[in-house]
Amino acid sequence: MSFTPRFPMFLHGGDYNPDQWLDRPDILERDVEMMQKAHVNCVSVGIFSWALLEPEEGVYNFEWLDEVIDRLWKGGIHVILATPSGARPAWMAQKYPEVLRVDEHLQRHHFGERHNHCLTSPVYRQKVHDIDTALARRYAHHPAVILWHLSNEYSGDCRCPLCQEKWRQWLKDKYGSLDELNRCWWTSFWSHRYTDWSQVEAPSPMGEGSITSMWVDWRRFSTWQCKTFMMAEKAAVQAVDPSLKCTANLMERFWDYDYFDLAEGMDVVSWDSYPAWHSGDDVAKAAEFAMNHDLMRSYKDQPFLLMESTPSLVNWKPINKLKRPGMHLLSSLQAVAHGSQSVMYFQWRKGRGGAEMFHGAVVDHDGRDDTRVFRDVTAVGQALERLQPLYDAPNARAKVCIIYDMNNRWAIDYAQTGMPKNMRYFDTVCMHYRSLWKLGVSIDFRDMRDCTDLSGYQLVIAPMLFMFRGGFEEKLRSYVQAGGTLLMTYFSGVVDEHDLAFLGGAPHGMTDVLGVRSAEFEALYPQDQNALVMKDGRRFPIHELAEIPEPLGAEPLGVYESDFYAGLPCLTRHAFGQGQAYYLAAKPEQEGLDAIYADLASQLALPRALPDALPEGVVATERGGAVFLQNYSGKEQRFTLSGAYTDLLTGQAVSGDTAMPENGVMVLTK
Ligand code: GLA
Ligand code: ZN
């Protein structure tokens, strides 16, 4: 499967901003030579070019871009062409202030910055449509152009009068009547009942902030708004050439929108990956970013593109540190291992001014091509060429699926319970993921949409599935009934899709499947000590969150060590139908989860990328029959491989006693 059929190769390159260098034709000329030297084959162009493309309303200036694209094409460099809607020209903001966003404090922004347009404004949508159409007419058939990059990092929401009206309309369509809205939002609380649609405003710290159901709806509305905006851009460019595919670049840990939903509106997912390597624990970072990659693969259940990453460092983290030798190749190939068809950077050449003048780039202010960073980048380009046989190879269908659902995440984050603002859903999902990732087990992510199909998975993990929507409990029940293994945790099945508590006990509709009911739930202070004590005596400390269970027939595998609920089950297993359901009532540390999942992996004989035991921090990931062996441990490692392989990167035979340098990576094939 290729999303760039005009150029079905691993893409290597990055954001290229020639518009910042138009007065330096010598530099533009040199760029192409240097790209060739760096084994760069593709750049993303035009992301923030609107002011140059349309210097006056309705007056387009494409000559400079014609030259840039032709020059690149002559040099054998392909182009991912962006629509420029991520930032608008000053004249537009001045003439049509409605294109500017109104923030949560109900303040209209002035011209400046980026990613801050109103998603509703008919003027903005029209202007975007016009420039997108003009770009498509001019370039969609250019042989260099292989993909559309829609806007940039869509994000945020707007509370202008136009958006408020759109919000009310969306609510009318969803609820049909104000009575139904009042019911689903539980507005009898604090006398917040609405008696006329015109009273309903967007949630805001200046107004309504206490109706959590409303907040969750606001996030759904914002997702829908962004999706319609994005799909209008897609329709505009594909009206000219339907065969040229569209992507939008997504972000890590992103919260504003539901990416499963948004991804439905694009042809291929791409994303921008910026791990803070060497900030303390590279193994934890690697697990987190492996999870991000697997999420991106899962959103559309197909390969994805790494659209941005830094060749060296960023300039916006609290501390900006360079990648240590080896890490650039290692982290780039991590993306490939998990399904990427590209390694792209922000950015090709460092600009001379502005907020990003110190952001890492392939070419620094010194303009040299003999730097450490340039050599690292070149090595990635060469590696991708050697890995080309894997280009079309998808990741095998995983046998494990983690339920990760944005509606659930919003509901948890808005809920005022436990340790408010510290329920850490994303991190919790990541901890569960990490335990199996380190064993080399492939993992898919699924959410609670109707299309989710759990059949075929040996293990389904539902960490903190606080909200059940779309009757998902029925899906889980049938899955276990038919022979599946489910692991569910504390704080699951508490609210319905309107964020209203289920009456009659939690996890809703699952207590007979799990053989246990959650009777009470509490948060622990950091100094509180308790533990999960397994039947065989192993002891795993628990922290932050704990539930007191009422056993309903499940077999206790481990019990609470202390406090007034000492001896009550903390980890249980229950046979149901042909399958089994585990329930974890409290939050263990990583070691505890690792042990629980190691037991499960061997019990279920989950497929692993490599059969061999690897040192801590050395991880194996399988794609297309190749095993990406990655050393995140921060030191050299030695281990024994039972099979005989060839490293695709070096062509060398690898077997038996094997040494891997710090930040080393190998791609093993049989
Ligand atoms: C984001 C943006 C880029 C750039 C980088 C810097 O990913 O999309 O335009 O600002 O961050 O890391
Ligand atoms: Zn608006």
XYZ file of C-alpha atoms and ligand atoms in Angstrom:
683
model
C 0.000 0.000 0.000
C 1.452 3.371 -1.003
C -0.113 6.745 -0.303
C 2.296 8.368 -2.713
C 1.904 6.195 -5.824
C 3.830 8.743 -7.907
C 6.799 7.962 -5.715
C 6.348 4.696 -3.822
C 9.519 4.922 -1.744
C 10.343 5.632 1.867
C 10.193 9.419 2.004
C 13.141 11.229 3.543
C 13.255 14.993 3.904
C 11.310 17.621 5.757
C 9.690 21.029 5.986
C 11.339 23.353 3.518
C 10.712 27.094 3.685
C 12.270 28.599 0.540
C 9.881 31.549 0.941
C 12.228 32.772 3.711
C 15.176 32.797 1.271
C 13.835 34.255 -1.955
C 16.472 37.005 -1.898
C 19.201 34.364 -1.813
C 19.000 32.373 -5.064
C 22.489 31.043 -4.325
C 21.186 29.389 -1.163
C 18.164 27.946 -2.931
C 20.416 26.517 -5.628
C 22.722 25.044 -3.003
C 19.792 23.539 -1.074
C 19.026 21.094 -3.850
C 22.646 19.950 -4.099
C 22.791 19.478 -0.355
C 19.499 17.575 -0.320
C 20.913 15.155 -2.845
C 24.012 14.739 -0.720
C 21.849 14.032 2.359
C 19.839 11.375 0.491
C 16.761 13.550 0.873
C 14.109 12.686 -1.700
C 11.121 14.767 -0.630
C 10.307 18.087 1.058
C 7.124 19.684 2.395
C 6.611 23.090 0.867
C 4.245 26.008 1.323
C 3.029 25.314 4.847
C 3.182 28.983 5.860
C 3.257 30.665 2.455
C -0.129 32.318 2.200
C 1.137 35.897 2.488
C 3.469 35.305 -0.458
C 0.993 33.289 -2.494
C -1.773 35.856 -2.161
C -0.129 39.185 -1.341
C -3.364 41.068 -1.992
C -6.885 39.787 -1.844
C -7.575 37.701 -4.947
C -4.143 38.413 -6.464
C -2.097 35.252 -6.620
C 1.643 35.071 -7.044
C 2.806 31.595 -7.934
C 5.960 32.395 -9.906
C 8.324 31.905 -6.981
C 6.715 28.563 -6.123
C 6.832 27.471 -9.779
C 10.570 28.044 -9.714
C 11.078 26.281 -6.393
C 9.119 23.204 -7.420
C 10.775 23.026 -10.832
C 14.214 23.382 -9.291
C 13.474 20.628 -6.784
C 12.069 18.378 -9.483
C 15.106 18.868 -11.685
C 17.184 17.750 -8.722
C 15.063 14.638 -8.223
C 13.379 15.930 -5.065
C 9.648 15.307 -4.635
C 7.209 17.684 -3.019
C 4.512 17.341 -0.402
C 2.490 20.467 -1.053
C 0.763 22.189 1.832
C -2.400 24.205 1.893
C -1.555 27.408 3.747
C -4.547 27.645 6.080
C -2.420 27.286 9.229
C -1.573 31.008 9.126
C -3.242 33.845 7.247
C -1.960 37.047 5.648
C -2.193 40.297 7.612
C -4.476 41.936 5.057
C -7.070 39.259 5.634
C -7.078 39.649 9.412
C -7.360 43.396 9.000
C -10.147 43.349 6.462
C -12.123 40.431 7.921
C -11.593 40.293 11.690
C -14.093 37.427 11.838
C -11.325 35.070 10.639
C -9.564 35.622 13.966
C -10.283 33.296 16.826
C -12.108 34.203 20.040
C -10.487 32.381 22.965
C -11.987 30.743 26.029
C -11.887 34.066 27.881
C -14.048 35.418 25.075
C -11.297 37.713 23.794
C -10.894 38.167 20.054
C -7.270 37.689 19.045
C -5.353 40.201 16.977
C -3.341 39.347 13.905
C -0.282 37.206 14.586
C 0.925 33.757 15.558
C -0.618 30.777 13.708
C -3.117 27.920 14.080
C -5.609 30.431 15.427
C -8.312 30.926 12.837
C -12.036 30.645 13.406
C -13.199 27.246 12.167
C -16.674 28.523 11.313
C -16.094 31.862 9.575
C -17.633 31.603 6.098
C -15.132 34.214 4.897
C -12.185 32.131 6.111
C -13.602 28.935 4.684
C -14.147 30.688 1.342
C -10.646 32.181 1.259
C -9.159 28.784 2.111
C -11.265 27.141 -0.569
C -10.091 29.674 -3.146
C -6.384 29.424 -2.418
C -6.564 25.612 -2.141
C -8.318 25.417 -5.495
C -5.822 27.749 -7.119
C -2.898 25.734 -5.733
C -4.443 22.490 -6.934
C -5.084 23.848 -10.410
C -1.506 24.968 -10.682
C 0.332 22.035 -9.091
C -1.806 18.931 -8.642
C -0.572 17.511 -11.933
C 3.050 18.513 -11.469
C 5.102 15.279 -11.474
C 7.060 16.419 -8.410
C 3.963 16.746 -6.245
C 3.091 13.492 -4.475
C 0.817 14.364 -1.552
C -1.279 17.147 -0.011
C -0.362 18.376 3.457
C -3.621 19.918 4.678
C -2.974 22.982 6.804
C -0.678 22.397 9.759
C -1.331 20.773 13.117
C -5.051 21.543 13.278
C -5.860 22.440 16.874
C -7.999 24.432 19.263
C -11.450 25.949 19.192
C -13.144 29.295 18.824
C -15.947 30.959 20.787
C -16.888 33.803 18.458
C -20.581 34.552 17.822
C -20.486 32.476 14.621
C -19.077 29.477 16.473
C -21.577 29.912 19.321
C -24.394 29.754 16.781
C -22.864 26.700 15.135
C -22.563 25.048 18.546
C -26.251 25.631 19.304
C -27.166 24.199 15.919
C -25.008 21.141 16.512
C -26.694 20.620 19.874
C -30.163 20.995 18.345
C -29.280 18.352 15.773
C -27.882 16.070 18.421
C -30.545 16.398 21.126
C -33.645 17.396 19.198
C -35.165 19.205 22.149
C -34.033 21.389 24.989
C -35.618 18.974 27.466
C -33.382 16.223 26.192
C -30.340 18.475 26.421
C -31.276 19.432 29.998
C -31.664 15.773 30.869
C -28.386 14.660 29.311
C -26.452 17.535 30.809
C -28.021 17.129 34.299
C -28.728 20.846 34.346
C -30.957 20.733 37.413
C -27.583 20.840 39.197
C -26.961 24.365 40.606
C -30.089 25.605 38.856
C -28.436 25.559 35.422
C -31.516 24.564 33.497
C -31.956 26.200 30.076
C -35.369 27.412 28.990
C -34.408 28.763 25.577
C -31.750 27.660 23.077
C -30.408 31.207 22.925
C -29.224 30.815 26.543
C -26.776 28.063 25.621
C -23.198 29.280 25.236
C -19.903 27.504 24.741
C -18.326 26.342 28.005
C -15.820 28.835 29.296
C -14.074 29.915 32.490
C -16.046 33.167 32.070
C -19.364 31.311 32.017
C -20.434 27.698 32.301
C -17.691 25.355 33.423
C -19.374 23.012 35.868
C -21.391 20.805 33.518
C -18.935 18.061 32.615
C -21.314 16.523 30.050
C -21.295 19.859 28.251
C -17.514 19.969 28.167
C -17.334 16.505 26.630
C -19.864 17.616 24.026
C -17.777 20.718 23.356
C -14.790 18.541 22.518
C -16.963 16.435 20.209
C -18.255 19.581 18.567
C -14.719 20.943 18.145
C -13.646 17.673 16.553
C -16.587 17.828 14.183
C -15.823 21.465 13.332
C -12.217 20.691 12.561
C -13.189 17.613 10.568
C -15.609 19.541 8.368
C -12.992 22.261 7.891
C -10.343 19.722 6.955
C -12.658 17.812 4.662
C -13.597 21.017 2.867
C -9.892 21.555 2.186
C -9.585 17.975 0.979
C -12.590 18.359 -1.287
C -11.167 21.564 -2.775
C -7.828 20.058 -3.759
C -9.206 16.687 -4.797
C -11.807 18.311 -7.033
C -8.853 18.984 -9.322
C -7.123 15.605 -9.010
C -8.898 12.965 -6.936
C -5.907 10.642 -7.130
C -3.585 12.886 -5.133
C -3.949 11.815 -1.506
C -4.322 14.062 1.531
C -2.790 13.954 4.965
C -2.895 16.244 7.988
C -0.077 16.233 10.522
C -1.184 15.138 13.980
C 0.492 15.585 17.339
C 1.562 13.515 20.320
C -0.737 13.246 23.368
C -3.090 15.580 21.563
C -6.212 16.351 23.519
C -8.384 18.881 21.662
C -9.865 16.503 19.097
C -10.679 12.842 18.734
C -8.056 11.663 16.260
C -9.854 8.372 15.537
C -12.725 10.491 14.276
C -10.597 13.120 12.521
C -8.513 10.467 10.772
C -11.645 9.178 9.047
C -11.596 12.402 7.055
C -8.063 12.035 5.610
C -6.421 9.488 3.318
C -3.342 8.894 5.395
C -2.314 9.892 8.886
C 0.944 11.718 9.430
C 2.365 13.078 12.644
C 5.017 15.192 14.308
C 7.179 13.358 16.820
C 9.375 15.184 19.318
C 10.568 12.909 22.131
C 12.798 14.538 24.770
C 15.581 11.981 24.520
C 18.201 11.845 27.256
C 15.972 13.592 29.771
C 16.273 10.819 32.345
C 14.813 7.558 31.108
C 15.156 6.777 27.412
C 13.430 3.409 27.817
C 10.310 5.141 29.139
C 10.505 7.705 26.310
C 10.915 4.958 23.751
C 7.861 3.158 25.131
C 5.820 6.348 25.024
C 6.807 7.125 21.441
C 6.354 3.529 20.335
C 2.828 3.920 21.677
C 2.381 7.182 19.766
C 3.507 5.477 16.562
C 1.148 2.561 17.170
C -1.693 4.994 17.809
C -0.987 6.687 14.481
C -0.952 3.298 12.755
C -4.161 2.338 14.517
C -6.178 5.474 13.707
C -6.741 4.189 10.192
C -5.346 0.700 10.668
C -2.764 1.292 7.967
C 0.782 2.607 7.592
C 1.383 6.276 8.409
C 3.937 8.981 7.714
C 6.363 10.593 10.113
C 5.935 14.165 8.889
C 8.151 15.983 11.371
C 10.896 15.126 13.827
C 14.014 17.025 14.707
C 17.397 16.171 13.239
C 19.020 17.439 16.448
C 17.030 19.389 19.051
C 13.931 21.536 19.397
C 13.724 25.020 20.906
C 10.455 24.791 22.803
C 10.899 22.216 25.549
C 11.873 23.438 29.030
C 15.356 22.053 28.317
C 16.501 21.467 24.732
C 19.107 18.778 24.423
C 20.890 17.358 21.394
C 20.391 13.783 20.294
C 23.385 11.727 21.399
C 25.329 9.794 18.727
C 23.225 6.959 17.342
C 19.909 8.306 18.596
C 18.932 9.950 15.327
C 19.033 6.701 13.382
C 17.549 4.745 16.268
C 14.555 7.025 16.803
C 13.982 7.443 13.052
C 13.881 3.694 12.541
C 11.577 3.279 15.527
C 8.950 5.065 13.439
C 9.611 2.733 10.515
C 9.410 -0.314 12.772
C 5.911 0.700 13.830
C 4.621 1.348 10.308
C 5.902 4.675 8.997
C 6.578 5.128 5.297
C 8.730 8.192 5.890
C 11.214 9.983 8.088
C 10.767 13.726 7.702
C 12.119 16.631 9.703
C 11.330 20.038 10.898
C 13.216 21.577 9.198
C 15.612 21.529 6.282
C 17.356 24.882 6.858
C 17.413 27.068 9.964
C 15.845 30.476 9.415
C 17.709 33.649 10.366
C 15.001 35.107 12.534
C 11.706 34.560 14.264
C 10.689 32.183 17.015
C 12.310 29.141 15.421
C 15.758 30.514 14.547
C 17.299 28.152 17.105
C 15.231 25.086 16.267
C 17.358 22.205 15.002
C 17.603 21.800 11.231
C 19.499 19.663 8.771
C 21.426 22.746 7.636
C 22.505 25.146 10.365
C 23.276 28.861 10.091
C 26.803 27.917 9.085
C 25.408 26.451 5.854
C 27.731 23.423 6.043
C 27.206 19.871 4.891
C 30.033 18.330 6.906
C 28.429 18.606 10.343
C 27.552 15.825 12.741
C 23.844 16.499 12.223
C 24.184 16.455 8.431
C 26.020 13.128 8.595
C 23.350 11.678 10.926
C 20.641 12.739 8.504
C 22.513 11.300 5.537
C 22.864 7.994 7.366
C 19.076 7.842 7.843
C 18.557 8.507 4.124
C 20.944 5.689 3.255
C 19.294 3.353 5.754
C 15.857 4.010 4.281
C 17.164 3.131 0.834
C 18.409 -0.199 2.171
C 15.095 -0.826 3.901
C 13.059 -0.209 0.739
C 12.072 -3.941 0.551
C 10.036 -3.265 3.710
C 8.252 -0.225 2.253
C 5.083 -2.068 1.340
C 5.217 -4.457 4.250
C 2.577 -3.682 6.820
C 2.844 -4.566 10.467
C 1.240 -7.952 11.077
C -2.208 -7.824 12.688
C -1.570 -7.638 16.419
C -3.034 -10.167 18.820
C -3.356 -7.592 21.558
C -5.563 -4.568 21.549
C -5.680 -1.703 24.019
C -8.868 0.313 24.194
C -7.901 3.986 24.055
C -10.831 6.310 23.568
C -10.772 10.112 23.420
C -14.313 10.553 24.747
C -13.185 8.536 27.725
C -10.053 10.637 28.111
C -12.029 13.877 28.099
C -14.566 12.494 30.550
C -11.784 11.425 32.935
C -10.025 14.762 32.663
C -13.193 16.763 33.272
C -14.396 14.522 36.120
C -13.841 16.046 39.530
C -12.827 12.947 41.421
C -9.860 10.944 42.643
C -6.842 13.185 42.294
C -8.369 15.909 40.138
C -6.266 16.813 37.129
C -4.001 13.902 37.943
C -5.904 10.849 36.780
C -3.289 10.449 34.047
C -5.222 8.321 31.609
C -2.711 8.656 28.773
C 0.214 7.749 31.048
C -1.721 4.826 32.460
C -2.472 3.463 28.999
C 1.214 3.903 28.245
C 2.241 1.881 31.303
C 0.080 -1.035 30.174
C 1.437 -0.703 26.651
C 5.021 -0.616 27.886
C 4.789 -3.964 29.662
C 3.977 -5.781 26.424
C 6.099 -3.552 24.154
C 9.224 -4.526 26.090
C 8.376 -8.191 25.447
C 8.229 -7.540 21.699
C 4.466 -8.071 21.508
C 2.660 -6.059 18.792
C -0.247 -3.950 19.982
C -3.162 -2.255 18.222
C -5.243 0.562 19.652
C -8.992 0.706 19.188
C -11.645 3.069 20.497
C -15.335 2.554 21.224
C -16.758 3.464 17.821
C -19.236 1.054 16.270
C -16.644 -0.077 13.726
C -14.374 -1.536 16.397
C -14.075 -5.283 15.964
C -12.488 -7.186 18.825
C -12.646 -10.623 17.268
C -9.226 -11.932 16.399
C -7.543 -10.464 19.456
C -6.249 -12.842 22.069
C -6.087 -10.116 24.685
C -8.083 -6.908 25.042
C -6.907 -4.399 27.637
C -9.240 -1.726 28.948
C -7.328 0.572 31.290
C -9.514 3.135 33.107
C -12.417 2.795 30.722
C -14.437 5.262 32.795
C -16.983 5.944 30.049
C -18.802 3.198 28.182
C -20.329 4.493 24.964
C -22.213 2.937 22.106
C -23.033 -0.131 24.191
C -19.379 -1.072 24.312
C -19.952 -3.282 27.362
C -21.947 -5.598 25.094
C -19.008 -5.868 22.735
C -16.660 -6.683 25.610
C -19.080 -9.218 27.013
C -19.479 -11.036 23.675
C -15.738 -10.954 23.160
C -15.112 -12.725 26.481
C -18.065 -15.031 25.962
C -16.547 -16.162 22.669
C -13.211 -17.046 24.251
C -11.305 -13.768 24.536
C -9.228 -12.602 27.459
C -10.057 -9.183 28.865
C -8.094 -7.170 31.392
C -10.063 -4.258 32.817
C -8.920 -1.891 35.539
C -10.268 0.309 38.315
C -12.378 3.303 37.303
C -14.170 1.568 34.451
C -17.802 1.557 33.386
C -18.757 4.473 35.620
C -20.504 6.862 33.200
C -22.500 6.561 29.996
C -21.856 8.416 26.756
C -23.544 11.549 28.156
C -21.080 11.491 31.042
C -23.914 10.615 33.429
C -23.195 8.017 36.110
C -24.674 4.598 35.480
C -27.091 3.580 38.188
C -26.710 0.108 39.613
C -22.989 -0.445 40.049
C -19.727 -0.391 38.179
C -18.249 -1.527 35.882
C -21.632 -1.145 34.282
C -23.008 -4.289 32.673
C -19.771 -6.159 33.341
C -19.919 -7.267 36.967
C -21.068 -10.784 36.070
C -18.380 -11.014 33.383
C -15.672 -9.860 35.801
C -17.051 -11.592 38.868
C -16.379 -8.486 40.873
C -17.995 -5.114 41.526
C -16.317 -1.862 42.395
C -17.872 -0.823 45.683
C -15.764 2.229 46.606
C -13.018 4.251 44.949
C -10.369 6.473 46.500
C -7.184 8.393 45.791
C -4.044 7.792 47.838
C -1.582 10.376 49.120
C 1.949 10.063 47.769
C 3.129 8.905 51.206
C 0.472 6.178 51.516
C 1.876 2.667 51.295
C -0.058 -0.350 50.149
C 0.635 -3.255 47.863
C -0.831 -5.964 45.712
C 0.363 -9.259 47.188
C 0.149 -12.159 44.751
C -0.780 -15.661 45.839
C 2.819 -16.764 45.287
C 4.065 -14.021 47.597
C 5.284 -11.497 44.988
C 4.589 -7.978 46.245
C 3.866 -4.999 43.995
C 3.424 -1.535 45.531
C 0.322 0.378 44.500
C -0.118 4.128 44.257
C -2.511 6.934 43.467
C -5.804 5.099 42.959
C -7.467 2.116 44.586
C -10.892 0.555 44.648
C -12.502 -1.561 47.284
C -14.058 -4.490 45.471
C -17.031 -6.623 46.277
C -16.124 -10.138 45.094
C -18.867 -11.810 43.074
C -17.224 -15.111 42.323
C -13.916 -14.104 40.735
C -10.772 -15.927 41.758
C -8.418 -13.620 43.679
C -4.917 -13.727 42.177
C -3.621 -11.100 44.560
C -4.930 -9.173 47.536
C -4.406 -5.795 49.214
C -1.611 -5.913 51.744
C -2.782 -3.318 54.235
C -5.286 -0.684 55.318
C -8.850 -1.473 56.305
C -9.332 -3.405 53.046
C -6.306 -5.672 53.566
C -7.037 -9.177 52.308
C -9.654 -8.079 49.786
C -8.863 -8.967 46.175
C -6.847 -6.469 44.153
C -6.288 -8.608 41.058
C -8.902 -11.168 40.049
C -9.657 -13.605 37.270
C -13.080 -14.876 36.314
C -14.069 -17.471 33.759
C -16.993 -16.324 31.642
C -18.368 -18.201 28.636
C -15.400 -19.532 26.693
C -13.118 -16.766 27.919
C -11.775 -15.067 31.012
C -11.815 -11.585 32.485
C -9.163 -10.059 34.730
C -9.859 -7.099 36.947
C -7.148 -4.924 38.426
C -8.570 -2.816 41.263
C -5.596 -0.531 41.967
C -2.686 1.126 40.218
C 0.612 -0.774 40.502
C 3.990 0.655 39.523
C 5.501 -0.340 36.208
C 7.205 -3.434 37.697
C 3.885 -4.735 38.950
C 2.251 -4.345 35.559
C 5.286 -5.902 33.883
C 4.887 -8.984 36.044
C 1.134 -9.238 35.425
C 1.620 -8.979 31.659
C 4.602 -11.343 31.595
C 2.325 -13.941 33.218
C -0.439 -13.229 30.700
C 1.920 -13.275 27.704
C 3.181 -16.708 28.595
C -0.237 -18.056 29.548
C -1.686 -16.904 26.200
C 1.531 -17.620 24.254
C 1.334 -14.165 22.695
C 3.478 -13.883 19.547
C 6.741 -12.009 20.151
C 9.094 -10.403 17.655
C 12.027 -12.457 18.973
C 11.939 -15.533 21.176
C 15.140 -14.586 23.010
C 15.485 -12.877 26.363
C 16.870 -9.388 25.806
C 18.535 -7.078 28.320
C 16.421 -4.321 29.883
C 16.127 -1.478 27.361
C 16.762 -3.611 24.272
C 13.477 -3.965 22.421
C 12.404 -5.947 19.372
C 9.610 -4.778 17.061
C 8.389 -6.714 14.062
C 7.361 -5.281 10.690
C 6.907 -7.301 7.529
C 8.875 -10.233 8.924
C 11.868 -8.043 9.815
C 12.820 -7.477 13.433
C 13.906 -3.988 14.441
C 16.218 -4.479 17.383
C 16.648 -1.232 19.321
C 18.909 -0.395 22.240
C 17.488 2.385 24.433
C 19.343 1.308 27.565
C 21.944 4.072 27.363
C 24.856 1.620 27.288
C 26.392 -1.160 25.221
C 24.555 -4.469 25.558
C 25.461 -8.092 24.925
C 23.000 -10.936 24.494
C 22.541 -14.204 22.655
C 20.352 -14.687 19.600
C 19.106 -18.199 18.976
C 18.416 -17.568 15.268
C 20.678 -16.603 12.383
C 19.901 -13.286 10.698
C 21.193 -10.689 8.291
C 21.154 -7.040 9.358
C 19.487 -5.217 6.465
C 21.303 -2.024 7.435
C 24.816 -3.417 7.129
C 24.368 -6.660 5.182
C 26.274 -8.421 7.993
C 25.345 -11.821 9.393
C 24.123 -11.676 12.997
C 23.695 -14.682 15.292
C 24.728 -16.094 18.650
C 26.566 -13.736 20.995
C 25.700 -10.256 19.839
C 26.866 -6.828 20.954
C 24.888 -3.644 20.430
C 26.347 -0.201 21.016
C 24.561 2.456 23.055
C 21.658 3.759 20.895
C 22.270 0.932 18.438
C 19.718 -0.398 15.973
C 19.660 -3.445 13.695
C 17.048 -4.675 11.257
C 17.199 -8.450 11.297
C 15.866 -10.638 8.503
C 16.053 -14.374 8.124
C 5.442 21.813 14.941
C 5.082 22.605 13.703
C 6.273 23.090 12.939
C 7.358 23.571 13.869
C 7.715 22.464 14.813
C 8.849 22.816 15.757
O 5.470 20.476 14.777
O 4.246 21.889 12.845
O 5.841 24.144 12.089
O 6.912 24.682 14.575
O 6.602 22.181 15.606
O 9.209 21.726 16.554
Zn -15.350 31.291 15.517
